[in-house]
Short mmCIF file of C-alpha atoms in Angstrom, two decimals:
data_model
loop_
_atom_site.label_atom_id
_atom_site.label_comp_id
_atom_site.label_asym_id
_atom_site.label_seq_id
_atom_site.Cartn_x
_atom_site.Cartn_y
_atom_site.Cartn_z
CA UNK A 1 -73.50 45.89 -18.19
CA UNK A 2 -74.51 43.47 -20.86
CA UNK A 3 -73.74 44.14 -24.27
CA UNK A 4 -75.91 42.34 -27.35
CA UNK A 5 -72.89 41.36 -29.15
CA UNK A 6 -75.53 38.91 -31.34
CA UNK A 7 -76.61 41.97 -33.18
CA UNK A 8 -73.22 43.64 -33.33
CA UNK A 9 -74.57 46.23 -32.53
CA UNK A 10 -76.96 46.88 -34.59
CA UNK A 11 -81.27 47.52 -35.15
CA UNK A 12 -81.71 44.85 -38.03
CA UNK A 13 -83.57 47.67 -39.71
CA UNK A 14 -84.68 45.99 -43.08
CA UNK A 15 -85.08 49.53 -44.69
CA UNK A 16 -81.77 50.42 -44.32
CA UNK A 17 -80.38 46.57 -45.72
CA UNK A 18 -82.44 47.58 -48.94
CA UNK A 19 -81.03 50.64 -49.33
CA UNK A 20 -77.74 49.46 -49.58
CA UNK A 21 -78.06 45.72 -51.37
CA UNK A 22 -75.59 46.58 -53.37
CA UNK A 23 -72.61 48.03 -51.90
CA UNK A 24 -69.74 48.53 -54.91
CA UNK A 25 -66.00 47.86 -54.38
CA UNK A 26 -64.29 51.17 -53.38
CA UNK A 27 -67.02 51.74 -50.96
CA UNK A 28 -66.26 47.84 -49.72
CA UNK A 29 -62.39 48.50 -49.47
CA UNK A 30 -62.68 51.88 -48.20
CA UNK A 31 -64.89 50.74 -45.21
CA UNK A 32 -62.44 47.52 -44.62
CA UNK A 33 -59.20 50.01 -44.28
CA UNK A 34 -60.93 51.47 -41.47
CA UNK A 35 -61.54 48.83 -40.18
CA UNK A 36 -57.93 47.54 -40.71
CA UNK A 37 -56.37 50.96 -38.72
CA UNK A 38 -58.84 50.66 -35.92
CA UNK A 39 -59.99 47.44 -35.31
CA UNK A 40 -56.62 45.03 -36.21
CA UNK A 41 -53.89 47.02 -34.17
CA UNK A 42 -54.63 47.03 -30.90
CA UNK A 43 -55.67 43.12 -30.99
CA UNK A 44 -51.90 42.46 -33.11
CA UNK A 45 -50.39 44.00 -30.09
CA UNK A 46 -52.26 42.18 -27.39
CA UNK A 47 -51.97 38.84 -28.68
CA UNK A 48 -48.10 39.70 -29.12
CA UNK A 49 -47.66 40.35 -25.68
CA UNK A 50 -49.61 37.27 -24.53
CA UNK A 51 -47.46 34.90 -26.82
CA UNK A 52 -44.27 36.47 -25.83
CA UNK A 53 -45.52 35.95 -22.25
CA UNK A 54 -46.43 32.28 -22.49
CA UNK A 55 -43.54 31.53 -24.35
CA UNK A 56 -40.39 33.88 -23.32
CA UNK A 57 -40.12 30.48 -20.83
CA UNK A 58 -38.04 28.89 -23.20
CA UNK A 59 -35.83 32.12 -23.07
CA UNK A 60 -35.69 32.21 -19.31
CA UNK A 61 -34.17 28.60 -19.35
CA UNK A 62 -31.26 30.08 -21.50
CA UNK A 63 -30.88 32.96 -18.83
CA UNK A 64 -30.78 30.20 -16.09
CA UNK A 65 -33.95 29.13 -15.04
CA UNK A 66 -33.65 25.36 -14.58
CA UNK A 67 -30.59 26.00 -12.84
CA UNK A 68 -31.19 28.90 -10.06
CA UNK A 69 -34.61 26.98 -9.16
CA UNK A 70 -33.05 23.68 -9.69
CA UNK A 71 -35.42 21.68 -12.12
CA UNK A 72 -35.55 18.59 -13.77
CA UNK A 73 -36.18 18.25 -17.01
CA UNK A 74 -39.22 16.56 -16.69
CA UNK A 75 -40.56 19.43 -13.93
CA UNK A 76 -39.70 21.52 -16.65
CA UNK A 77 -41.77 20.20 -19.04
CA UNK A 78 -44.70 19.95 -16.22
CA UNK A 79 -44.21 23.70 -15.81
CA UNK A 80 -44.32 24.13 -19.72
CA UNK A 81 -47.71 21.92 -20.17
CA UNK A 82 -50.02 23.14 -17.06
CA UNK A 83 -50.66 26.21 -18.83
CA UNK A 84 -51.67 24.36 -21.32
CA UNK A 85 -54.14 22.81 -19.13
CA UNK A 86 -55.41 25.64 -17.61
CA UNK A 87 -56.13 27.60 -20.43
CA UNK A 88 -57.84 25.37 -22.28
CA UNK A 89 -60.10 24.63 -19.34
CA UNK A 90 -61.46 27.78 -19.89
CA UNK A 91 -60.99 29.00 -23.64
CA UNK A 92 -63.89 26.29 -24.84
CA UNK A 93 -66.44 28.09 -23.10
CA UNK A 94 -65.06 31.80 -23.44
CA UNK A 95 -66.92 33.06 -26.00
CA UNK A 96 -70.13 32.15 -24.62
CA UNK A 97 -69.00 34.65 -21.85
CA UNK A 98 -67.79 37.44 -24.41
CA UNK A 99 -70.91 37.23 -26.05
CA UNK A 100 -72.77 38.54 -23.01
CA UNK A 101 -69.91 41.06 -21.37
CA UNK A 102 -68.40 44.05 -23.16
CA UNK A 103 -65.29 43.25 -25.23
CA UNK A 104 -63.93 46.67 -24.34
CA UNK A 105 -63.76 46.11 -20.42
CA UNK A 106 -63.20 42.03 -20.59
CA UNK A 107 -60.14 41.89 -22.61
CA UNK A 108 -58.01 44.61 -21.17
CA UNK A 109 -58.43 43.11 -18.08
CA UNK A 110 -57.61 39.66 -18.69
CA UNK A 111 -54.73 41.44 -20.06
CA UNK A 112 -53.85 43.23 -16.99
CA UNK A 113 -54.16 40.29 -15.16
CA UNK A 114 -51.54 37.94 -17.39
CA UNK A 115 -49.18 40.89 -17.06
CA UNK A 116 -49.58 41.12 -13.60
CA UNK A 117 -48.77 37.28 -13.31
CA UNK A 118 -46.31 37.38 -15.77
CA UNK A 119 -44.53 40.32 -13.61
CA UNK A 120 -44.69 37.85 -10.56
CA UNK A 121 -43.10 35.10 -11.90
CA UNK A 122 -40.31 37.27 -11.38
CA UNK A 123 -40.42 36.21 -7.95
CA UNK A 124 -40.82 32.03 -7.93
CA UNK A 125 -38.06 30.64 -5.98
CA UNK A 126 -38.96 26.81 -6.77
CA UNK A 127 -40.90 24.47 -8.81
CA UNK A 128 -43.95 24.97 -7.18
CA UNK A 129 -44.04 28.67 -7.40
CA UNK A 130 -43.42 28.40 -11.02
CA UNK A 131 -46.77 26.03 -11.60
CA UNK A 132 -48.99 28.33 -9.83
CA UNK A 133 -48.15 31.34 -11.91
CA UNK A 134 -48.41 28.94 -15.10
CA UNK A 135 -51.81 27.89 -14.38
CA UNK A 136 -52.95 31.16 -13.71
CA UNK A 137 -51.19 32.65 -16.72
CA UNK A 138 -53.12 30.38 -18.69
CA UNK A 139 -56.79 30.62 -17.02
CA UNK A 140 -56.01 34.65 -17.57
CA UNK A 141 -54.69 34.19 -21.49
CA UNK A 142 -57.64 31.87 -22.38
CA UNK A 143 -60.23 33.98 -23.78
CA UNK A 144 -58.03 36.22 -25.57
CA UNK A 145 -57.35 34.21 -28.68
CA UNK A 146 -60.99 32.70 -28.84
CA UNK A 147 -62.29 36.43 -28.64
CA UNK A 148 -60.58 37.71 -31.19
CA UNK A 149 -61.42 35.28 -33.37
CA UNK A 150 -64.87 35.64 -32.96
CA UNK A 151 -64.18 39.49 -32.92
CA UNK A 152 -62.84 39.62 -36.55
CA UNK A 153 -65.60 37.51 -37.94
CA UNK A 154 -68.03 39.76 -36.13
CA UNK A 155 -66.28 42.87 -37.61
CA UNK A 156 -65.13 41.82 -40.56
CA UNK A 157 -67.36 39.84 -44.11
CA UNK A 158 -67.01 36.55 -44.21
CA UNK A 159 -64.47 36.57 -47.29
CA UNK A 160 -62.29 38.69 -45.91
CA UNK A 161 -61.57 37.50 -42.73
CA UNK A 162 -58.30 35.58 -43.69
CA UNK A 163 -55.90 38.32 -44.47
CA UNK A 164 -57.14 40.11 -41.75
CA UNK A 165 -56.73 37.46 -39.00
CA UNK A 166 -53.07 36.49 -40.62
CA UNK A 167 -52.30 40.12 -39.91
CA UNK A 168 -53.11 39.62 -36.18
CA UNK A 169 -51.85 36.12 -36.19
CA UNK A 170 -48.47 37.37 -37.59
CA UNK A 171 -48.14 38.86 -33.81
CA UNK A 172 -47.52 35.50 -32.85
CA UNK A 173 -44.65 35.00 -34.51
CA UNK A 174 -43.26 38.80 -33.94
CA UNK A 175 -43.76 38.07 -30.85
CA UNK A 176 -41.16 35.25 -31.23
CA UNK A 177 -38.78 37.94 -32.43
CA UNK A 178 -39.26 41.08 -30.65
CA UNK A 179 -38.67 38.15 -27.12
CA UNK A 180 -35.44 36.51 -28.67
CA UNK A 181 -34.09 40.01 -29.01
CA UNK A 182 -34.96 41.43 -25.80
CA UNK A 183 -34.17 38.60 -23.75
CA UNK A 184 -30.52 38.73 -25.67
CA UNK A 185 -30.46 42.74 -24.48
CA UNK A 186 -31.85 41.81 -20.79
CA UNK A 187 -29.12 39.01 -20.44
CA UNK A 188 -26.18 41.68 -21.15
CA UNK A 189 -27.22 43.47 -18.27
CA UNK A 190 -25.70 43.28 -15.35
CA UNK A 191 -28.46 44.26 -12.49
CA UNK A 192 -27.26 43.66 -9.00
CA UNK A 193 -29.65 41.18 -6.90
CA UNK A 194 -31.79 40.21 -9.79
CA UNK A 195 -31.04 36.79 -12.20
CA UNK A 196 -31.26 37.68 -15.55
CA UNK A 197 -34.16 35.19 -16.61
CA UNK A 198 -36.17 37.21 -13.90
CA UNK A 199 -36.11 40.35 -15.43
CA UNK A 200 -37.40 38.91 -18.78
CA UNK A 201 -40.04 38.32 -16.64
CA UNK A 202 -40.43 41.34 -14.74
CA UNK A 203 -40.05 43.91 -17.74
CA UNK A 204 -42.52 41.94 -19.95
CA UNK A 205 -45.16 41.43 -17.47
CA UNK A 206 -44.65 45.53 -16.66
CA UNK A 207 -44.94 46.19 -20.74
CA UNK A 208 -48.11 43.86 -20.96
CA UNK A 209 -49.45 45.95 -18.19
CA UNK A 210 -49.13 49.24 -19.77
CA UNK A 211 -50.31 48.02 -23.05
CA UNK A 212 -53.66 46.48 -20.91
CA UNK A 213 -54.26 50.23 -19.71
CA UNK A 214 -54.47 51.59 -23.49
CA UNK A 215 -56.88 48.53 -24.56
CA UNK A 216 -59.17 49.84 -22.36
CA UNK A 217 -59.34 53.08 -24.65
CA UNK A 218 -59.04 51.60 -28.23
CA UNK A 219 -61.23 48.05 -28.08
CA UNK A 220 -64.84 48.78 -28.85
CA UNK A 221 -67.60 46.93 -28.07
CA UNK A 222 -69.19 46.78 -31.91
CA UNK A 223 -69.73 48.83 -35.12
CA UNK A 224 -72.14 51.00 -33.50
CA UNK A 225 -69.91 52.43 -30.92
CA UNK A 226 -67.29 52.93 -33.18
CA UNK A 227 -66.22 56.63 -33.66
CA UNK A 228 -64.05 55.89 -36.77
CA UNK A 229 -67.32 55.02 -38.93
CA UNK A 230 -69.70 57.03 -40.03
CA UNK A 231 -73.70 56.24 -39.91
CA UNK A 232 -73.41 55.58 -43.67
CA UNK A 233 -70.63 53.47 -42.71
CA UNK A 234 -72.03 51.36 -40.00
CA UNK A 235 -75.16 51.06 -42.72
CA UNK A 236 -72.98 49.50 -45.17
CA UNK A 237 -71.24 47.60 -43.03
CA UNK A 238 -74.54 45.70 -42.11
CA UNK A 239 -75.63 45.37 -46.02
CA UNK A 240 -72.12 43.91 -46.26
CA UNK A 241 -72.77 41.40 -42.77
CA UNK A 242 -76.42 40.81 -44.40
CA UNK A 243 -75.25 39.40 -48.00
CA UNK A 244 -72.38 37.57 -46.63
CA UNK A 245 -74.70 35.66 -44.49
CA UNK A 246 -77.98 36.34 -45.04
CA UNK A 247 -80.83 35.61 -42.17
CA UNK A 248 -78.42 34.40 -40.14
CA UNK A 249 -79.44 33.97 -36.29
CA UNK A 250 -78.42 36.22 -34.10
CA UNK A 251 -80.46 35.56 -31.15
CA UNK A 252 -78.10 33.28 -28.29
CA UNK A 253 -79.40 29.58 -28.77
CA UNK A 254 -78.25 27.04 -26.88
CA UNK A 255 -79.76 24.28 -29.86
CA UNK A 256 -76.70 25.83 -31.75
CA UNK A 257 -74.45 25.96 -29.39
CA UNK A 258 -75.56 21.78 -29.29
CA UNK A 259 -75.02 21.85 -33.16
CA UNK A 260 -71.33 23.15 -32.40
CA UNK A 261 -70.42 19.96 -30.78
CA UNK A 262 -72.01 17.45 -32.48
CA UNK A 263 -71.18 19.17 -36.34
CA UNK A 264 -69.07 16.45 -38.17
CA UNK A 265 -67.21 19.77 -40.00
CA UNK A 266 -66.36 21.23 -36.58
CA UNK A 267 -64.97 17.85 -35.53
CA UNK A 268 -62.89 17.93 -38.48
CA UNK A 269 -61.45 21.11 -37.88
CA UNK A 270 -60.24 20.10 -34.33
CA UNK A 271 -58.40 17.25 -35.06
CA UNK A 272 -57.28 19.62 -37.94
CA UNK A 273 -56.57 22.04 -35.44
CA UNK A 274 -54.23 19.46 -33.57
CA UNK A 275 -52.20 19.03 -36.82
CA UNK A 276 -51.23 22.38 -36.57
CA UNK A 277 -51.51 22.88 -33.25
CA UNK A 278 -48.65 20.80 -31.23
CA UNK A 279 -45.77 21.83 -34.05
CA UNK A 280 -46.61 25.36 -33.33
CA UNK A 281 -46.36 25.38 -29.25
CA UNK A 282 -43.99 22.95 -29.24
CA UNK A 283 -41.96 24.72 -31.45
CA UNK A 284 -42.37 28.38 -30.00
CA UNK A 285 -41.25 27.39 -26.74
CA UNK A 286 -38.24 25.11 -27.72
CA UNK A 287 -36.63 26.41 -30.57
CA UNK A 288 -34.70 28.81 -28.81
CA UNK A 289 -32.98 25.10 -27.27
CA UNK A 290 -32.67 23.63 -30.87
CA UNK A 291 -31.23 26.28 -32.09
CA UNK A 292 -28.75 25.67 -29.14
CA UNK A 293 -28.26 21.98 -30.32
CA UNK A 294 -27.03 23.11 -33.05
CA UNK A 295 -23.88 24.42 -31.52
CA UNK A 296 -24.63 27.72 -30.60
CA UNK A 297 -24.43 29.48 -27.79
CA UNK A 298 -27.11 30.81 -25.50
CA UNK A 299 -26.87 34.33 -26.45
CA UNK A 300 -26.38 33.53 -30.54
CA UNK A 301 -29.01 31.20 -30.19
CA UNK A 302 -31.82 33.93 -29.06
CA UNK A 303 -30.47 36.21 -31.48
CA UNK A 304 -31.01 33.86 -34.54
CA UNK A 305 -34.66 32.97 -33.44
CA UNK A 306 -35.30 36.40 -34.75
CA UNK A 307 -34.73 36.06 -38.71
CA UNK A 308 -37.48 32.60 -38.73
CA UNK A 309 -39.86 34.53 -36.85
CA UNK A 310 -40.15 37.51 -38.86
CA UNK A 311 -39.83 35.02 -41.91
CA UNK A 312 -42.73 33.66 -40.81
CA UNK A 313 -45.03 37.03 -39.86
CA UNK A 314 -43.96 38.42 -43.61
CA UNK A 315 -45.22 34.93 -44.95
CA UNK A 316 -48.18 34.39 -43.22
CA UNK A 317 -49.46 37.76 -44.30
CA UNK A 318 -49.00 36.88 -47.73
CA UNK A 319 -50.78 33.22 -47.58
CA UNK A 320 -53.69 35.26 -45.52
CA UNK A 321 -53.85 38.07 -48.06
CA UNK A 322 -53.62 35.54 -51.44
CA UNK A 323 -56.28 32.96 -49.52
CA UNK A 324 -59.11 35.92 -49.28
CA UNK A 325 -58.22 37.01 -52.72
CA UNK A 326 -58.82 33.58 -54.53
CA UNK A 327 -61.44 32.58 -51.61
CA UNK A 328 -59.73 29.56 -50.51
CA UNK A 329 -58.92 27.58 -47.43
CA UNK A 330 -57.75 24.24 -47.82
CA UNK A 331 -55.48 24.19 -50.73
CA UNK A 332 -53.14 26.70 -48.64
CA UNK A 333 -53.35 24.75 -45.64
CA UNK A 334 -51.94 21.79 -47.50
CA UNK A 335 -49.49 23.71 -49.20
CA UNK A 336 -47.72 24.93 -45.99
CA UNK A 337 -48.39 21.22 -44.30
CA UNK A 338 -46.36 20.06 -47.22
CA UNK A 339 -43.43 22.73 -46.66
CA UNK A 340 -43.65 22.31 -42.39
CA UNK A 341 -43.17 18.27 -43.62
CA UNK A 342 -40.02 19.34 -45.72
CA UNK A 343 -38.78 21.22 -42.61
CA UNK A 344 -38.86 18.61 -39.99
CA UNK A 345 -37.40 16.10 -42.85
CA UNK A 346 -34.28 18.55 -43.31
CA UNK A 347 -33.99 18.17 -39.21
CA UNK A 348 -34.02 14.50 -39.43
CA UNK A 349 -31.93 13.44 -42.42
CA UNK A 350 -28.96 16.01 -41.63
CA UNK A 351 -26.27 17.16 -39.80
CA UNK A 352 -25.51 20.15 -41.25
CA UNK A 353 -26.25 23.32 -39.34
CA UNK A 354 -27.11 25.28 -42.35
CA UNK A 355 -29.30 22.77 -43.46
CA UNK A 356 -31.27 22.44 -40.48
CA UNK A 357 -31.38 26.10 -40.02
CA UNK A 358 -32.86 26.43 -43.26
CA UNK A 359 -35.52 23.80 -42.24
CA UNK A 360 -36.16 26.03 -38.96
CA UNK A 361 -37.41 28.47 -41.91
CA UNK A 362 -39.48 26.30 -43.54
CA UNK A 363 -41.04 24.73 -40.38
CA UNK A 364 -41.68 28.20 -38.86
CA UNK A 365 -43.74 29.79 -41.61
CA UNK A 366 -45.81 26.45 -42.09
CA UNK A 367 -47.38 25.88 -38.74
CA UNK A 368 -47.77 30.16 -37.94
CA UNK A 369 -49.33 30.25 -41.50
CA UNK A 370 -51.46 26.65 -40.75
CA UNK A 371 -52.73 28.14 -37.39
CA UNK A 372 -53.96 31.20 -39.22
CA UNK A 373 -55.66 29.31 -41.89
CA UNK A 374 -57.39 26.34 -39.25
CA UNK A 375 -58.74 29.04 -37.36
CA UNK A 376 -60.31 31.07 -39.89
CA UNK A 377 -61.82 28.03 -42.05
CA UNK A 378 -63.32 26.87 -38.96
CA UNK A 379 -65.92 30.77 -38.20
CA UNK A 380 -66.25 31.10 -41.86
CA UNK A 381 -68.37 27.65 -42.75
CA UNK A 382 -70.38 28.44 -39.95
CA UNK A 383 -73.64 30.28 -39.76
CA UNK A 384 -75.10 31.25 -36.63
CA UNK A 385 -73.51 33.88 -33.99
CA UNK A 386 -74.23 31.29 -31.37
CA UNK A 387 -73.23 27.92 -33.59
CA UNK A 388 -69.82 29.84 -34.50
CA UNK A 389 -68.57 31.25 -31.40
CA UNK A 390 -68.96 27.97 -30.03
CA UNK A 391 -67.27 25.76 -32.35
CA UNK A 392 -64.60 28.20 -33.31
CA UNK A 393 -63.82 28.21 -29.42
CA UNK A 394 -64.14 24.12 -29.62
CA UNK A 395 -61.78 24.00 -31.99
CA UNK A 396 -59.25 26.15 -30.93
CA UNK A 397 -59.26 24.39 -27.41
CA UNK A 398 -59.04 21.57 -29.33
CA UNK A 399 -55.52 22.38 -31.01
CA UNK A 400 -54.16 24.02 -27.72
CA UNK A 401 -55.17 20.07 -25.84
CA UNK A 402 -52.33 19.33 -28.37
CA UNK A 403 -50.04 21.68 -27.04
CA UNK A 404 -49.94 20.02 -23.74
CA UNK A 405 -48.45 16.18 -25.39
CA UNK A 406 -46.17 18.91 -27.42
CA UNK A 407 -44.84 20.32 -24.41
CA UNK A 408 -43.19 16.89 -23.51
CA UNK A 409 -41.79 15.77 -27.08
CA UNK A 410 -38.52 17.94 -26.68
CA UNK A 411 -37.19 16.49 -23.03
CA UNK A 412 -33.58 17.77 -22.96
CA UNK A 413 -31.94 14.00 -23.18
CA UNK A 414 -33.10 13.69 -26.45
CA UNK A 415 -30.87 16.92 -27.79
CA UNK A 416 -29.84 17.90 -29.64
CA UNK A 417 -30.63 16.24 -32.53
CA UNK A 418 -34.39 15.98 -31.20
CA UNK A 419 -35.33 13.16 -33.62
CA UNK A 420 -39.13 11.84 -31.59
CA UNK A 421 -39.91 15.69 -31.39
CA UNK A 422 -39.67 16.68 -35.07
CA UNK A 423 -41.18 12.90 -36.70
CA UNK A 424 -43.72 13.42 -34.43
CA UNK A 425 -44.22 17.34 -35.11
CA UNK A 426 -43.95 16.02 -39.20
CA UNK A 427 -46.48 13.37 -38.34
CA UNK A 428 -48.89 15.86 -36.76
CA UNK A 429 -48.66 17.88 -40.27
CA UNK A 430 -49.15 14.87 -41.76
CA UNK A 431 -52.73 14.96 -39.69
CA UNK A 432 -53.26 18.15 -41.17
CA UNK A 433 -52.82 17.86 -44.58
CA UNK A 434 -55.09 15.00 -44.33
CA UNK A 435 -58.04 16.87 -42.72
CA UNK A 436 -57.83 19.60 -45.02
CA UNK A 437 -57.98 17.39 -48.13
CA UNK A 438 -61.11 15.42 -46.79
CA UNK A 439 -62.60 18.61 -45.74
CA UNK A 440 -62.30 20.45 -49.04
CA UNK A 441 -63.83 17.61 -51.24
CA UNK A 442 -66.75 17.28 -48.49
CA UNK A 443 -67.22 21.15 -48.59
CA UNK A 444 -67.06 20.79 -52.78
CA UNK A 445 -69.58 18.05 -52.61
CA UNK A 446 -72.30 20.26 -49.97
CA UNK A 447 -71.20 23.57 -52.86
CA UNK A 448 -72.93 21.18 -55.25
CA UNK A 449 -75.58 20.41 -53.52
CA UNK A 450 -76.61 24.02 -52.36
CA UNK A 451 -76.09 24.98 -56.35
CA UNK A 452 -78.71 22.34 -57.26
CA UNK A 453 -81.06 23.62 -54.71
CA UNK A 454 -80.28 26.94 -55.89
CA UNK A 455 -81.38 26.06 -59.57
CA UNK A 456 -84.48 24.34 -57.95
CA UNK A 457 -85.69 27.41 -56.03
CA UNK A 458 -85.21 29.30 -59.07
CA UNK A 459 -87.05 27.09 -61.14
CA UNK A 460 -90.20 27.48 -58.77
CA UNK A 461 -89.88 31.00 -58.49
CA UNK A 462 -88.37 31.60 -55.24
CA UNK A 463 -85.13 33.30 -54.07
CA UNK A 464 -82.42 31.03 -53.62
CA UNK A 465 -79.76 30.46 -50.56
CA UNK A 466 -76.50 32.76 -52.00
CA UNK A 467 -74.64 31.13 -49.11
CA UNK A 468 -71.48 28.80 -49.95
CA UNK A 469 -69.34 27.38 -48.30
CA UNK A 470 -65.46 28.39 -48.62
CA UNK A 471 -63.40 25.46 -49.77
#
């Protein structure tokens, strides 16, 4: 059954826009909080479990992975970066997909099927075994990031996107948590015939599982189906969709879909999206080994991934929630590119643990928070359902090519001071910081222009564009 997500939903019924042209503030925030209890849970959750399950690798090593199926270092790192390869093999083209199956039935099951893969890799007795759940892990994780995305700025106005997708972004790095700590309460028990990286495996592959099975119940398709909203509601919701973008397309096109790739801003935003993109993976999945370099043991090590993690989730909510309040992208991005920079500088000029703990910190809340803010500026500078599900896929794929270089710039004979890994971590940062300054004085420049068009229109008598672009 096809679904027409390009009308979320909706009849464009231009009776019921006028009605409501004007839709006041309470009414605006009351109609967003539903939103927030219904809509943003259920996606928080899944996108926790499918981080925790592409990254509780870096765990398993700690509970003996290398060693029971005897890797190398660098088969190791090959295991880390094909599902890298995989998944972003498929996540460019995903949301062309979503856009013509239902939401509610294609997400849960992807989601069943990366649990059911994650619960198998329980059973991999050599290298081989472990690259053919990896690649399949990631062709089955793909579309979920790219959906949601796509989701939120379907749901959701365009200025308030932000907060919202740092709340579900923030999953990521709970997700970091929530895994040190129950792979440091799975390694303390003793199960006969079963190593103890395996059952990290097998018990979150079995919990992503059960949380597929209640996605199937809670993700809905669009406004219209939702039970939570009213009919006045759903009407104001559309007045709200309407003056945020006005006479925006809605109608597939493949001539946007074109304009996705060959849009100098969306080309931008991907190599953007690499900036961020490498420190984040590479970090997620070997920090739980530089936290080990510093002396620790594998257990304490685990244990003190938690505090930078949840650091990070409280933080990124904040920079999400302050960004839609003062409508702005790019001056927070290169804010928290400047404090990831500081982090990776604190690994590199010292010795001292507390020091470079300290920069773990700093270099945690700056890529989770930079990843939260790429994404979003990417959908909300776009108009066009087709043009922006395309090039917010694009560049997403774009940052996660990134993550395949990052899974090789942490080889284990480089601990455990891991000097190439963080300069070139900083340097991607570096990228980022640049992208977002040259995007925000290109975006100020086109805000100019549409103003002076604007005053133009008004000056002949016709209605002018309302849409600008957020810097």
């Amino acid at each position: 059954m096809s679904v027409d997500l390009e009308n979320k939903g909706y009849d464009s019924k231009p009776s019921t826009i006028s009605a409501y042209k004007e839709v006041d503030a309470l009414e605006r925030s009351r109609i967003l909080r539903k939103l927030d209890f219904n809509v943003l849970p259920i996606l928080a959750v899944l996108y926790l479990f499918s981080f925790l399950d592409r990254t509780n690798i870096g765990n398993a090593v700690l509970g003996g992975l290398k060693v029971d199926l005897n890797l190398s270092s660098q088969q190791y790192n090959i295991a880390v970066s094909i599902f890298f390869a995989s998944y972003v093999s498929w996540e460019m083209f995903s949301n062309i997909f979503l856009k013509k199956l239902r939401p509610s039935k294609y997400i849960p099951t992807l989601c069943l099927i990366w649990g059911l893969v994650t619960t198998l890799t329980c059973l991999v007795q050599n290298f081989a075994g472990l690259v053919v759940v990896r690649i399949f892990l990631g062709l089955s994780e793909a579309a979920l990031f790219p959906s949601i995305c796509f989701i939120i700025s379907m749901w959701y106005p365009r200025g308030s996107t932000c907060f919202r997708f740092a709340i579900f972004f923030s999953s990521a790095s709970l997700a970091g948590a929530f895994g040190g700590l129950l792979a440091r309460g799975l390694m303390t028990i003793e199960a006969p015939g079963i190593e103890r990286w395996r059952a990290i495996f097998l018990v979150e592959g079995l919990l992503t599982m059960g949380i597929a099975v209640v996605a199937f119940f809670l993700i809905k398709d669009n406004p219209d189906q939702a039970p939570f909203l009213t009919e006045d509601d759903k009407e104001k919701l559309r007045a709200l969709h309407e003056q945020d973008r006005p006479n925006e397309s809605t109608e597939f096109s493949w001539d946007e879909v074109r304009e996705a790739f060959t849009s100098g801003y969306i080309w931008v935003n991907a190599f953007q999206a690499i900036g961020v993109g490498l420190p984040i993976f590479s970090f997620s999945v070997f920090l739980p080994s530089i936290i080990n370099g510093m002396g620790f043991s594998n257990a304490t090590s685990q244990l003190m991934t938690v505090p930078p993690y949840a650091f990070a989730a409280v933080g990124t909510v904040l920079v999400g929630y302050s960004s839609d309040r003062q409508n702005r992208r790019g001056i927070y991005l290169q804010g928290v590119a400047i404090i990831g920079i500081i982090g990776y500088a604190i690994q590199l000029g010292t010795l001292h643990n507390g020091a470079r703990y300290f920069g773990v910190f700093l270099i945690t809340l700056a890529v989770y928070c930079g990843n939260a803010l790429t994404s979003q500026w990417a959908g909300n500078n776009l108009r066009g359902h087709s043009k922006r599900a395309t090039g917010m896929g694009f560049s997403i794929a774009f940052g996660n090519l990134a993550a395949i270089g990052g899974s090789y710039i942490y080889p284990a004979g480089h601990g455990p001071r891991y000097i190439v890994g963080h300069a070139i971590a900083m340097a991607c940062l570096g990228l980022a910081f640049c992208t977002a300054t040259g995007q925000s004085i290109w975006l100020r420049k086109q805000n100019e222009r549409l103003d002076r068009e604007a005053n133009e229109a008004l000056a002949r008598g016709e209605k002018p564009d309302p849409f600008r672009y957020i810097i």
